[in-house]
Coordinates of C-alpha atoms in Angstrom, one line a residue:
Chain A
M4 CA 91.3 111.0 308.7
S5 CA 93.4 108.7 306.5
N6 CA 93.8 109.4 302.8
Q7 CA 93.7 105.7 302.1
P8 CA 90.8 104.6 299.8
K9 CA 87.7 103.4 301.5
I10 CA 86.3 100.0 300.7
L11 CA 82.8 98.9 301.5
I12 CA 82.2 95.1 302.0
I13 CA 78.6 94.0 301.5
D14 CA 78.3 90.4 302.6
D15 CA 76.0 88.6 305.0
D16 CA 78.7 86.1 306.1
P17 CA 80.4 87.7 309.1
D18 CA 83.4 85.4 309.0
I19 CA 84.2 86.2 305.3
V20 CA 83.7 89.9 306.2
E21 CA 86.1 89.6 309.1
A22 CA 88.7 87.7 307.0
M23 CA 88.5 90.4 304.2
K24 CA 88.7 93.2 306.7
V25 CA 91.9 91.8 308.2
V26 CA 93.5 91.4 304.8
L27 CA 92.5 94.9 303.6
E28 CA 93.4 96.7 306.8
S29 CA 96.8 95.1 306.6
K30 CA 97.2 97.2 303.5
K31 CA 95.9 100.2 305.4
Y32 CA 92.7 100.5 303.5
Q33 CA 89.7 101.9 305.3
V34 CA 87.0 99.3 305.6
A35 CA 83.3 99.7 306.1
T36 CA 80.9 96.8 306.2
A37 CA 77.3 96.0 305.6
K38 CA 75.6 92.7 306.2
S39 CA 72.7 92.9 303.8
G40 CA 71.9 94.3 300.4
K41 CA 69.6 96.9 302.0
E42 CA 72.1 98.1 304.5
G43 CA 74.7 98.0 301.8
L44 CA 72.8 100.5 299.6
K45 CA 72.4 102.8 302.5
K46 CA 76.1 102.7 303.4
V47 CA 77.1 103.3 299.7
K48 CA 75.4 106.7 300.1
Q49 CA 76.7 107.4 303.6
E50 CA 80.3 106.2 303.3
K51 CA 80.9 107.1 299.6
P52 CA 83.5 104.2 299.2
N53 CA 86.1 104.2 296.5
L54 CA 85.4 100.5 295.9
I55 CA 82.6 98.1 296.8
I56 CA 83.1 94.4 297.4
L57 CA 79.7 92.7 297.0
D58 CA 78.6 89.1 297.6
V59 CA 76.1 87.6 295.1
M60 CA 74.1 85.5 297.5
M61 CA 72.6 87.3 300.5
E62 CA 68.9 87.6 301.2
T63 CA 68.2 85.9 298.0
Q64 CA 70.3 83.9 295.5
S65 CA 71.0 86.9 293.4
K66 CA 70.5 89.8 295.7
G67 CA 74.0 91.0 294.9
F68 CA 73.1 91.5 291.3
D69 CA 70.1 93.7 292.3
V70 CA 72.3 95.7 294.5
A71 CA 74.9 96.1 291.8
R72 CA 72.3 97.3 289.3
A73 CA 71.0 99.8 291.8
I74 CA 74.5 101.2 292.5
K75 CA 75.3 101.4 288.7
G76 CA 71.9 103.0 288.1
D77 CA 72.5 105.8 290.5
E78 CA 74.2 109.0 289.2
D79 CA 76.2 109.5 292.4
T80 CA 77.5 106.0 292.6
K81 CA 77.7 104.7 289.1
N82 CA 81.4 105.2 288.8
T83 CA 82.3 103.3 291.9
P84 CA 83.9 100.0 290.9
I85 CA 82.3 96.8 292.1
L86 CA 84.2 93.6 292.9
M87 CA 81.8 90.7 293.0
L88 CA 82.3 87.7 295.2
T89 CA 80.9 84.7 293.4
A90 CA 80.9 81.0 293.5
V91 CA 79.8 80.7 289.8
K92 CA 83.3 80.4 288.4
E93 CA 85.1 77.5 290.1
N94 CA 88.4 76.0 289.4
T95 CA 88.3 72.4 290.5
G96 CA 89.2 71.1 287.1
L97 CA 86.0 69.1 287.3
D98 CA 83.5 71.9 287.1
F99 CA 82.4 74.1 284.3
K100 CA 83.1 77.7 283.6
K101 CA 80.2 79.9 282.8
E102 CA 79.6 80.4 279.1
A103 CA 80.9 83.4 277.3
G104 CA 78.5 86.3 277.2
D105 CA 77.0 85.5 280.6
D106 CA 78.6 88.5 282.2
V107 CA 77.6 91.1 279.6
W108 CA 74.4 92.0 281.6
L109 CA 76.2 92.0 285.0
P110 CA 77.1 95.5 285.9
V111 CA 80.2 94.7 287.8
D112 CA 83.9 95.3 287.2
A113 CA 85.6 92.2 288.4
Y114 CA 84.9 88.8 290.0
L115 CA 86.5 87.0 292.9
D116 CA 86.0 83.4 293.9
K117 CA 85.3 82.2 297.4
P118 CA 87.3 81.0 299.3
L119 CA 89.4 84.2 299.2
K120 CA 93.0 84.2 298.6
P121 CA 94.6 87.2 300.2
D122 CA 97.0 87.9 297.3
E123 CA 94.2 87.7 294.8
L124 CA 92.0 90.0 296.8
I125 CA 94.7 92.6 297.1
S126 CA 95.7 92.5 293.5
K127 CA 92.0 92.8 292.3
V128 CA 91.4 95.7 294.7
E129 CA 94.6 97.5 293.6
L130 CA 93.6 97.0 289.9
L131 CA 90.1 98.4 290.4
L132 CA 91.3 101.3 292.5
G133 CA 93.9 102.1 289.9
K134 CA 91.2 102.2 287.3
S135 CA 88.9 104.5 289.1
Chain B
M21 CA 47.9 49.3 273.3
E22 CA 49.9 49.8 276.5
S23 CA 53.0 47.9 275.5
L24 CA 53.0 49.3 272.0
N25 CA 53.0 52.9 273.0
S26 CA 56.5 53.9 272.0
R27 CA 57.3 54.7 268.4
E28 CA 60.5 52.7 268.5
G29 CA 58.8 49.7 270.1
L30 CA 56.2 49.6 267.5
F31 CA 58.7 50.0 264.7
E32 CA 60.8 47.2 266.1
R33 CA 57.8 44.8 266.4
I34 CA 56.7 45.4 262.8
H35 CA 60.3 44.8 261.7
W36 CA 60.2 41.5 263.7
L37 CA 57.1 40.5 261.7
I38 CA 59.0 41.3 258.5
K39 CA 62.0 39.3 259.6
L40 CA 59.7 36.3 260.4
R41 CA 58.3 36.6 256.9
W42 CA 61.7 36.3 255.3
I43 CA 62.1 33.0 257.3
A44 CA 58.7 31.9 255.9
V45 CA 59.8 32.7 252.3
V46 CA 62.9 30.5 252.7
G47 CA 60.9 27.9 254.6
V48 CA 58.4 27.6 251.7
F49 CA 61.1 27.3 249.1
L50 CA 62.9 24.6 251.0
S51 CA 59.8 22.6 252.0
V52 CA 58.5 22.6 248.4
F53 CA 61.9 21.6 247.1
F54 CA 62.2 18.8 249.8
A55 CA 58.6 17.6 249.2
V56 CA 59.0 17.4 245.5
N57 CA 62.6 16.3 245.1
V58 CA 63.2 14.2 248.2
L59 CA 59.8 12.9 249.3
K60 CA 58.7 12.8 245.7
I61 CA 55.2 14.2 246.6
P62 CA 53.6 15.5 243.5
V63 CA 52.6 19.0 244.7
P64 CA 52.2 21.7 242.1
D65 CA 55.6 23.3 242.6
I66 CA 55.2 26.2 240.1
P67 CA 52.2 27.8 241.9
L68 CA 53.9 27.2 245.2
Y69 CA 57.2 28.8 244.2
T70 CA 55.3 31.6 242.6
I71 CA 53.4 32.2 245.9
A72 CA 56.7 32.2 247.8
L73 CA 58.1 34.7 245.3
I74 CA 55.0 36.9 245.7
L75 CA 55.5 36.6 249.5
G76 CA 59.1 37.8 249.1
V77 CA 58.2 40.8 246.9
Y78 CA 55.3 41.7 249.2
N79 CA 57.7 41.5 252.2
L80 CA 60.2 43.8 250.5
A81 CA 57.3 46.3 249.7
S82 CA 56.2 46.1 253.4
L83 CA 59.8 46.9 254.5
V84 CA 60.0 49.9 252.3
H85 CA 56.5 51.1 253.4
V86 CA 57.2 50.6 257.1
N87 CA 60.5 52.5 256.9
R88 CA 58.8 55.4 255.0
S89 CA 55.9 55.7 257.4
R90 CA 58.1 55.6 260.4
A91 CA 57.3 59.3 261.2
N92 CA 53.6 58.5 261.6
F93 CA 54.2 55.4 263.5
P94 CA 52.1 55.3 266.6
A95 CA 49.0 56.2 264.6
L96 CA 49.6 53.9 261.7
A97 CA 51.2 50.9 263.4
N98 CA 48.0 49.1 264.3
R99 CA 46.6 49.4 260.8
I100 CA 49.9 48.2 259.3
A101 CA 50.1 45.2 261.6
N102 CA 46.4 44.3 261.0
T103 CA 46.7 44.6 257.2
Q104 CA 50.0 42.7 257.0
I105 CA 48.7 39.8 259.2
S106 CA 45.5 39.6 257.0
I107 CA 47.5 39.5 253.8
D108 CA 49.7 36.8 255.4
L109 CA 46.6 34.7 256.1
F110 CA 45.5 35.0 252.5
I111 CA 48.9 33.9 251.3
L112 CA 49.1 31.1 253.8
A113 CA 45.6 29.9 252.8
S114 CA 46.6 29.8 249.1
L115 CA 49.8 27.9 250.0
V116 CA 47.7 25.4 251.9
H117 CA 45.3 25.1 248.9
F118 CA 48.2 24.3 246.5
S119 CA 49.8 21.9 248.9
G120 CA 47.1 19.4 249.8
G121 CA 44.5 21.5 251.7
I122 CA 43.4 19.8 254.8
E123 CA 45.8 16.9 254.2
N124 CA 48.7 19.3 254.8
P125 CA 49.9 19.4 258.4
F126 CA 51.3 22.9 257.7
I127 CA 47.7 24.2 258.2
F128 CA 48.7 24.4 261.9
Y129 CA 51.1 27.2 260.9
F130 CA 48.1 29.5 261.2
I131 CA 48.8 29.3 264.9
F132 CA 52.0 31.4 264.5
H133 CA 50.0 34.2 263.0
M134 CA 47.5 34.0 265.8
I135 CA 50.3 34.3 268.4
I136 CA 51.9 37.2 266.5
A137 CA 48.4 38.9 266.3
S138 CA 47.9 38.3 270.0
I139 CA 51.2 40.1 270.8
L140 CA 50.9 42.9 268.3
L141 CA 47.1 43.7 268.2
S142 CA 44.3 44.2 270.6
R143 CA 42.4 41.2 271.9
L144 CA 39.4 41.9 269.7
A145 CA 41.6 42.3 266.6
A146 CA 43.4 39.0 267.4
F147 CA 40.1 37.2 267.6
L148 CA 39.0 38.8 264.4
Q149 CA 42.2 37.5 262.7
A150 CA 41.5 34.1 264.1
T151 CA 38.0 34.3 262.6
L152 CA 39.5 35.3 259.2
S153 CA 41.8 32.3 259.4
V154 CA 38.9 30.0 260.1
F155 CA 36.9 31.6 257.3
L156 CA 39.8 31.2 254.8
F157 CA 40.5 27.7 256.0
S158 CA 36.8 26.7 255.7
I159 CA 36.6 28.1 252.1
V160 CA 39.6 26.1 251.0
V161 CA 38.5 22.9 252.6
A162 CA 34.8 23.2 251.6
S163 CA 35.6 24.3 248.0
E164 CA 38.0 21.4 247.6
Y165 CA 35.5 18.9 249.2
L166 CA 32.7 20.2 247.0
G167 CA 34.9 20.2 243.9
I168 CA 34.6 24.0 243.4
L169 CA 38.4 24.2 243.7
P170 CA 40.8 21.4 242.5
H171 CA 42.3 19.4 245.3
Y172 CA 46.0 18.6 245.1
C173 CA 46.4 15.3 246.9
L174 CA 49.6 14.6 248.9
V175 CA 50.1 11.2 247.3
G176 CA 52.5 9.2 249.3
F177 CA 52.1 11.3 252.4
V178 CA 48.5 10.7 253.4
S179 CA 46.0 8.1 252.3
S180 CA 44.0 9.4 249.4
D181 CA 40.6 8.3 250.7
L182 CA 40.9 10.7 253.7
R183 CA 39.9 13.7 251.6
N184 CA 36.5 12.2 251.0
N185 CA 36.0 11.2 254.6
A186 CA 33.7 13.9 256.0
I187 CA 34.1 12.8 259.6
H188 CA 37.9 13.0 259.3
I189 CA 37.7 16.4 257.7
S190 CA 35.2 17.6 260.3
G191 CA 37.5 16.3 263.1
I192 CA 40.6 18.0 261.8
A193 CA 38.6 21.2 261.2
F194 CA 37.3 21.1 264.7
V195 CA 40.7 20.6 266.2
F196 CA 42.1 23.3 263.9
V197 CA 39.5 25.9 264.7
S198 CA 39.5 25.2 268.5
T199 CA 43.3 25.3 268.5
L200 CA 43.4 28.7 266.8
Y201 CA 40.9 30.2 269.3
I202 CA 42.5 28.7 272.3
A203 CA 45.9 29.9 271.1
V204 CA 44.6 33.4 270.7
Y205 CA 42.9 33.3 274.1
M206 CA 46.0 32.1 275.8
A207 CA 48.4 34.4 274.0
T208 CA 46.3 37.5 274.5
S209 CA 45.9 36.6 278.2
I210 CA 49.6 36.3 278.6
S211 CA 50.4 39.5 276.7
K212 CA 47.7 41.4 278.6
R213 CA 49.4 40.4 281.8
L214 CA 52.8 41.3 280.4
R215 CA 51.4 44.7 279.4
E216 CA 50.0 45.3 282.8
R217 CA 53.3 44.4 284.4
E218 CA 55.1 46.7 281.9
A219 CA 52.8 49.5 282.8
S220 CA 53.4 49.0 286.6
L221 CA 57.1 48.8 286.1
K222 CA 57.0 52.0 284.2
E223 CA 55.1 53.6 287.0
V224 CA 57.6 52.3 289.5
N225 CA 60.4 53.6 287.4
T226 CA 58.8 57.1 287.2
Q227 CA 58.6 57.1 290.9
L228 CA 62.2 56.1 291.3
I229 CA 63.3 58.9 288.9
Q230 CA 61.3 61.3 291.0
K231 CA 62.9 60.0 294.2
D232 CA 66.3 60.3 292.7
R233 CA 65.6 63.8 291.8
I234 CA 64.5 64.6 295.4
K235 CA 67.7 63.0 296.6
S236 CA 69.8 65.0 294.2
E237 CA 68.1 68.2 295.3
Y238 CA 68.9 67.3 298.9
V239 CA 72.5 66.6 298.0
L240 CA 72.7 69.9 296.1
R241 CA 71.4 71.8 299.1
V242 CA 73.6 70.1 301.7
S243 CA 76.8 70.4 299.5
H244 CA 76.1 74.0 298.9
D245 CA 75.8 74.7 302.7
I246 CA 79.0 72.7 303.4
K247 CA 80.7 74.7 300.7
E248 CA 79.7 78.0 302.2
H249 CA 81.1 77.1 305.5
L250 CA 84.3 75.7 304.0
A251 CA 84.8 78.9 302.0
A252 CA 84.5 80.9 305.3
I253 CA 87.0 78.5 307.0
Q254 CA 89.5 78.8 304.2
S255 CA 89.0 82.5 303.9
C256 CA 89.8 82.9 307.6
I257 CA 92.9 80.5 307.6
E258 CA 94.6 82.0 304.6
P259 CA 95.4 85.4 306.0
V260 CA 96.8 83.8 309.1
T261 CA 99.1 81.3 307.2
G262 CA 100.0 84.2 304.9
G263 CA 101.5 86.1 307.8
I264 CA 99.0 89.0 307.5
T265 CA 98.1 88.7 311.2
G266 CA 101.6 88.3 312.4
Q267 CA 104.3 85.7 312.4
L268 CA 103.5 82.2 313.6
N269 CA 105.9 79.7 315.1
E270 CA 106.6 76.6 313.1
R271 CA 104.2 74.3 315.0
Q272 CA 101.3 76.7 314.8
M273 CA 102.0 77.2 311.1
N274 CA 102.3 73.4 310.5
L275 CA 98.9 72.7 312.1
L276 CA 97.2 75.5 310.3
E277 CA 98.6 74.4 307.0
R278 CA 97.3 70.9 307.7
A279 CA 93.9 72.3 308.4
D280 CA 94.0 74.4 305.3
E281 CA 95.0 71.5 303.1
R282 CA 92.2 69.3 304.5
A283 CA 89.7 72.1 304.0
G284 CA 91.0 72.4 300.4
K285 CA 90.5 68.7 299.7
L286 CA 87.0 68.8 301.1
M287 CA 86.3 71.9 299.0
F288 CA 87.4 70.1 295.9
F289 CA 85.2 67.2 296.6
V290 CA 82.2 69.2 297.5
K291 CA 82.6 71.3 294.3
A292 CA 82.7 68.1 292.2
L293 CA 79.7 66.7 294.0
L294 CA 77.8 70.0 293.3
E295 CA 78.8 69.9 289.7
V296 CA 77.7 66.3 289.1
T297 CA 74.4 67.0 290.9
R298 CA 73.8 70.2 289.0
I299 CA 74.2 68.4 285.7
K300 CA 71.9 65.6 286.8
L301 CA 69.2 68.1 287.8
S302 CA 69.5 70.4 284.9
R303 CA 66.8 69.6 282.4
E304 CA 68.7 70.8 279.4
I305 CA 72.1 72.1 278.6
R306 CA 72.7 74.9 276.2
M307 CA 73.9 73.7 272.8
A308 CA 75.6 75.6 270.1
C309 CA 78.0 74.9 267.1
F310 CA 81.7 75.0 268.0
D311 CA 85.0 74.1 266.4
F312 CA 85.9 70.7 267.8
G313 CA 89.6 70.8 266.8
D314 CA 90.1 74.1 268.7
T315 CA 88.4 72.8 271.8
L316 CA 90.5 69.7 271.8
Q317 CA 93.7 71.8 271.4
D318 CA 92.6 74.0 274.3
A319 CA 92.1 70.9 276.5
I320 CA 95.5 69.6 275.5
N321 CA 97.1 72.9 276.2
D322 CA 95.5 73.0 279.7
V323 CA 97.1 69.7 280.7
T324 CA 100.4 70.0 278.9
P325 CA 102.3 71.4 281.9
K326 CA 101.2 68.4 284.0
A327 CA 102.3 66.1 281.2
K328 CA 105.7 67.8 280.9
N329 CA 106.3 67.3 284.6
K330 CA 106.2 63.6 284.0
N331 CA 107.8 63.7 280.5
I332 CA 104.6 62.2 279.0
S333 CA 104.0 63.0 275.3
I334 CA 100.5 63.9 274.0
A335 CA 99.9 63.3 270.3
S336 CA 96.6 64.2 268.7
S337 CA 95.0 63.8 265.3
V338 CA 91.6 65.0 264.1
E339 CA 90.2 63.7 260.8
G340 CA 90.2 66.6 258.2
T341 CA 86.4 66.4 257.6
I342 CA 85.6 67.3 261.3
H343 CA 85.0 71.0 261.8
E344 CA 82.1 72.2 263.9
I345 CA 79.9 70.0 266.1
R346 CA 76.9 70.9 268.0
G347 CA 77.1 70.7 271.8
A348 CA 77.9 72.6 275.0
R349 CA 81.5 73.6 274.3
E350 CA 82.6 74.2 277.9
Y351 CA 81.2 70.9 279.0
I352 CA 82.9 68.9 276.2
H353 CA 86.2 70.8 276.9
E354 CA 86.0 69.9 280.6
V355 CA 85.3 66.2 279.8
I356 CA 88.3 65.9 277.5
T357 CA 90.5 67.9 280.0
N358 CA 89.4 65.5 282.8
L359 CA 90.1 62.4 280.8
L360 CA 93.5 63.7 279.7
A361 CA 94.3 64.7 283.3
N362 CA 93.3 61.2 284.5
S363 CA 95.5 59.7 281.8
I364 CA 98.5 61.8 283.0
K365 CA 97.8 61.0 286.6
Y366 CA 97.8 57.2 286.0
T367 CA 100.5 57.0 283.4
P368 CA 104.1 56.4 284.7
R369 CA 106.9 58.8 283.7
N370 CA 107.9 58.9 280.0
G371 CA 104.6 57.4 278.9
K372 CA 102.5 58.3 275.9
I373 CA 99.0 59.6 275.4
S374 CA 97.3 59.8 272.1
V375 CA 94.0 61.4 271.1
I376 CA 92.5 60.3 267.8
V377 CA 89.3 61.8 266.5
S378 CA 87.6 60.2 263.5
D379 CA 84.5 61.1 261.5
K380 CA 81.7 58.6 261.6
G381 CA 79.2 60.4 259.4
N382 CA 76.6 61.7 261.8
S383 CA 78.9 61.5 264.8
I384 CA 82.5 61.8 265.8
L385 CA 84.5 59.2 267.7
I386 CA 87.1 60.4 270.2
E387 CA 89.7 57.9 271.4
I388 CA 92.0 58.9 274.3
K389 CA 94.6 56.2 274.8
D390 CA 97.4 56.1 277.4
T391 CA 100.2 53.7 278.4
G392 CA 99.2 53.9 282.0
I393 CA 98.6 51.4 284.8
G394 CA 95.2 50.3 283.3
I395 CA 92.1 49.3 285.1
P396 CA 91.5 45.8 286.5
R397 CA 89.1 43.9 284.3
A398 CA 86.6 43.2 287.0
E399 CA 86.4 46.9 287.9
L400 CA 85.8 48.1 284.4
P401 CA 82.0 48.1 284.5
K402 CA 82.1 50.3 287.7
V403 CA 84.4 53.1 286.6
F404 CA 81.6 55.4 285.6
D405 CA 79.7 54.9 288.8
E406 CA 79.6 57.9 291.2
F407 CA 82.4 57.8 293.8
Y408 CA 83.9 54.7 292.4
R409 CA 87.7 54.6 292.1
A410 CA 89.7 51.7 290.8
S411 CA 91.7 49.8 293.4
N412 CA 95.1 50.5 291.7
A413 CA 94.1 54.2 291.2
R414 CA 93.5 54.5 294.9
E415 CA 97.0 53.1 295.5
I416 CA 98.6 55.7 293.3
E417 CA 96.6 58.6 294.6
K418 CA 94.9 58.5 297.9
D419 CA 92.7 61.5 297.3
G420 CA 90.3 61.6 294.5
T421 CA 86.6 62.3 294.3
G422 CA 85.6 59.4 292.1
L423 CA 83.3 61.8 290.3
G424 CA 85.3 62.8 287.2
L425 CA 84.2 59.9 285.0
S426 CA 80.7 60.1 286.4
I427 CA 80.5 63.7 285.3
A428 CA 82.0 62.8 281.9
K429 CA 79.3 60.1 281.5
Q430 CA 76.5 62.6 282.4
V431 CA 77.8 65.2 280.0
V432 CA 78.3 62.7 277.1
E433 CA 74.9 61.2 277.6
R434 CA 73.3 64.6 277.7
H435 CA 74.7 65.1 274.2
N436 CA 73.1 61.7 273.2
G437 CA 76.6 60.3 272.9
K438 CA 78.2 57.3 274.4
I439 CA 81.3 56.8 276.5
W440 CA 83.0 53.5 277.2
V441 CA 86.4 52.2 278.2
E442 CA 88.8 49.4 277.2
S443 CA 91.8 48.7 279.4
E444 CA 94.4 46.2 280.1
E445 CA 96.1 46.3 283.5
G446 CA 99.7 47.3 283.3
K447 CA 99.4 48.2 279.6
G448 CA 97.1 51.2 279.3
T449 CA 93.6 52.5 279.0
T450 CA 91.5 53.8 276.1
F451 CA 88.5 55.9 276.6
F452 CA 86.0 56.2 273.7
I453 CA 83.5 58.9 273.3
T454 CA 81.0 59.3 270.4
L455 CA 79.3 62.6 270.0
P456 CA 76.6 63.5 267.5
K457 CA 77.7 66.3 265.1

């Protein structure tokens, strides 16, 4: 059994999951995966991860938010940091950032844009694990 | 009244009536002056000048009244138009009386009122106005003929025995009355047809807007799907090119980097397309008060590194009276950033960009001026079209979405503002934006 932190990826896109897994495993993290919100919630209990990476859009447009609220509403899991994968904040220079205050009600600890940049993923993961 | 259903349309038409009345006031003054001083016809000029003066005062009062009752317009408009046309007819009848009655060829000017009534009023109201004209005309003619009212003969213009000639008077009266009714019949028929056409055009336009919406929803769905796949493709390539999965040889690396770059370009395009479609589909954007000067400075700071790379200076000045404006701050920020980024992209090294913001009372005017390559004159009207890129811009930069200015236009128009451009090829371009405060 490795002492490395365990990360649970909840995302219904198997290719994104695989790409993240490769990146995270290269840093020797233990990685568990779930391909739906429902499966994710089950695995949160089973695997007791140190960090959860959660996609916003799965079964529904905002399933990720529901899952995040459920995790933060549970005594056992409420301290587990959540890194949310989102397409809301985009950096084309042509699009528009979300307005200030939008994230107040979202019970997540950090965001990450798709497509994933390996360096950004690792630095966010390290930041959140350092915090926990 | 199908064609008079918009408040602004009604307001405009009543104003048109008032404008025509000013012309009538001047016309009466000049005609009387000409008749008396040049043609030497002995018309009673004092009463005629007085009536013209009354017409002027009445028109001024109408103007004030119409402007004050603008808020209640759709309900009041018909009554205002009806009343004004009736008063006009009384004034015209009194002018006719003092200027020779049936001898005066200006009696046919009643036709103008009939045409105006046919355009502004319902068919029934137009015929009623025609009947009022006939009634007033008959009273003037009959009273003068019977000696109840004095008759002012147009000596030197018509033969004086004509006014006692009952057959002549009846003939003119018949032609006059039939002309009025025929004019109303024809004008109301034409305006009815025009109203029907306007209604059908409106219907077609509504359908087009709906279809455009369906198209936009389709574009949104398709671009979103494409973006999801692209994100997965890029997410899978990056760990490989980053060496996480092991070292690649140079040729493998080169090909993968090419694939990654193309996917990146496509992603940029799809994101811009998503954004322009989202703005188009959103029924409203959230507005709040924000400090315009700060927003402009943020936008300038965002593009300053790019400007420095090409040694381009950016100067800005904001009139002191401009503080907060109402709008969607992020959207305005992005529009200005995009315009500045465009200016930098299409301005040669060592060029200049200036941003001048002036206070225009209820709005602000933003001018973004550069010393860049300019836009060919023939292409200016198209630069805000979706996907359009000026020919010289394409030469400088092959890749570009052609959506930046289209997004800017959508955003500015959503704020009830205006955006336009002036440019001279080889000298530079200035973008102008007005935004309500």
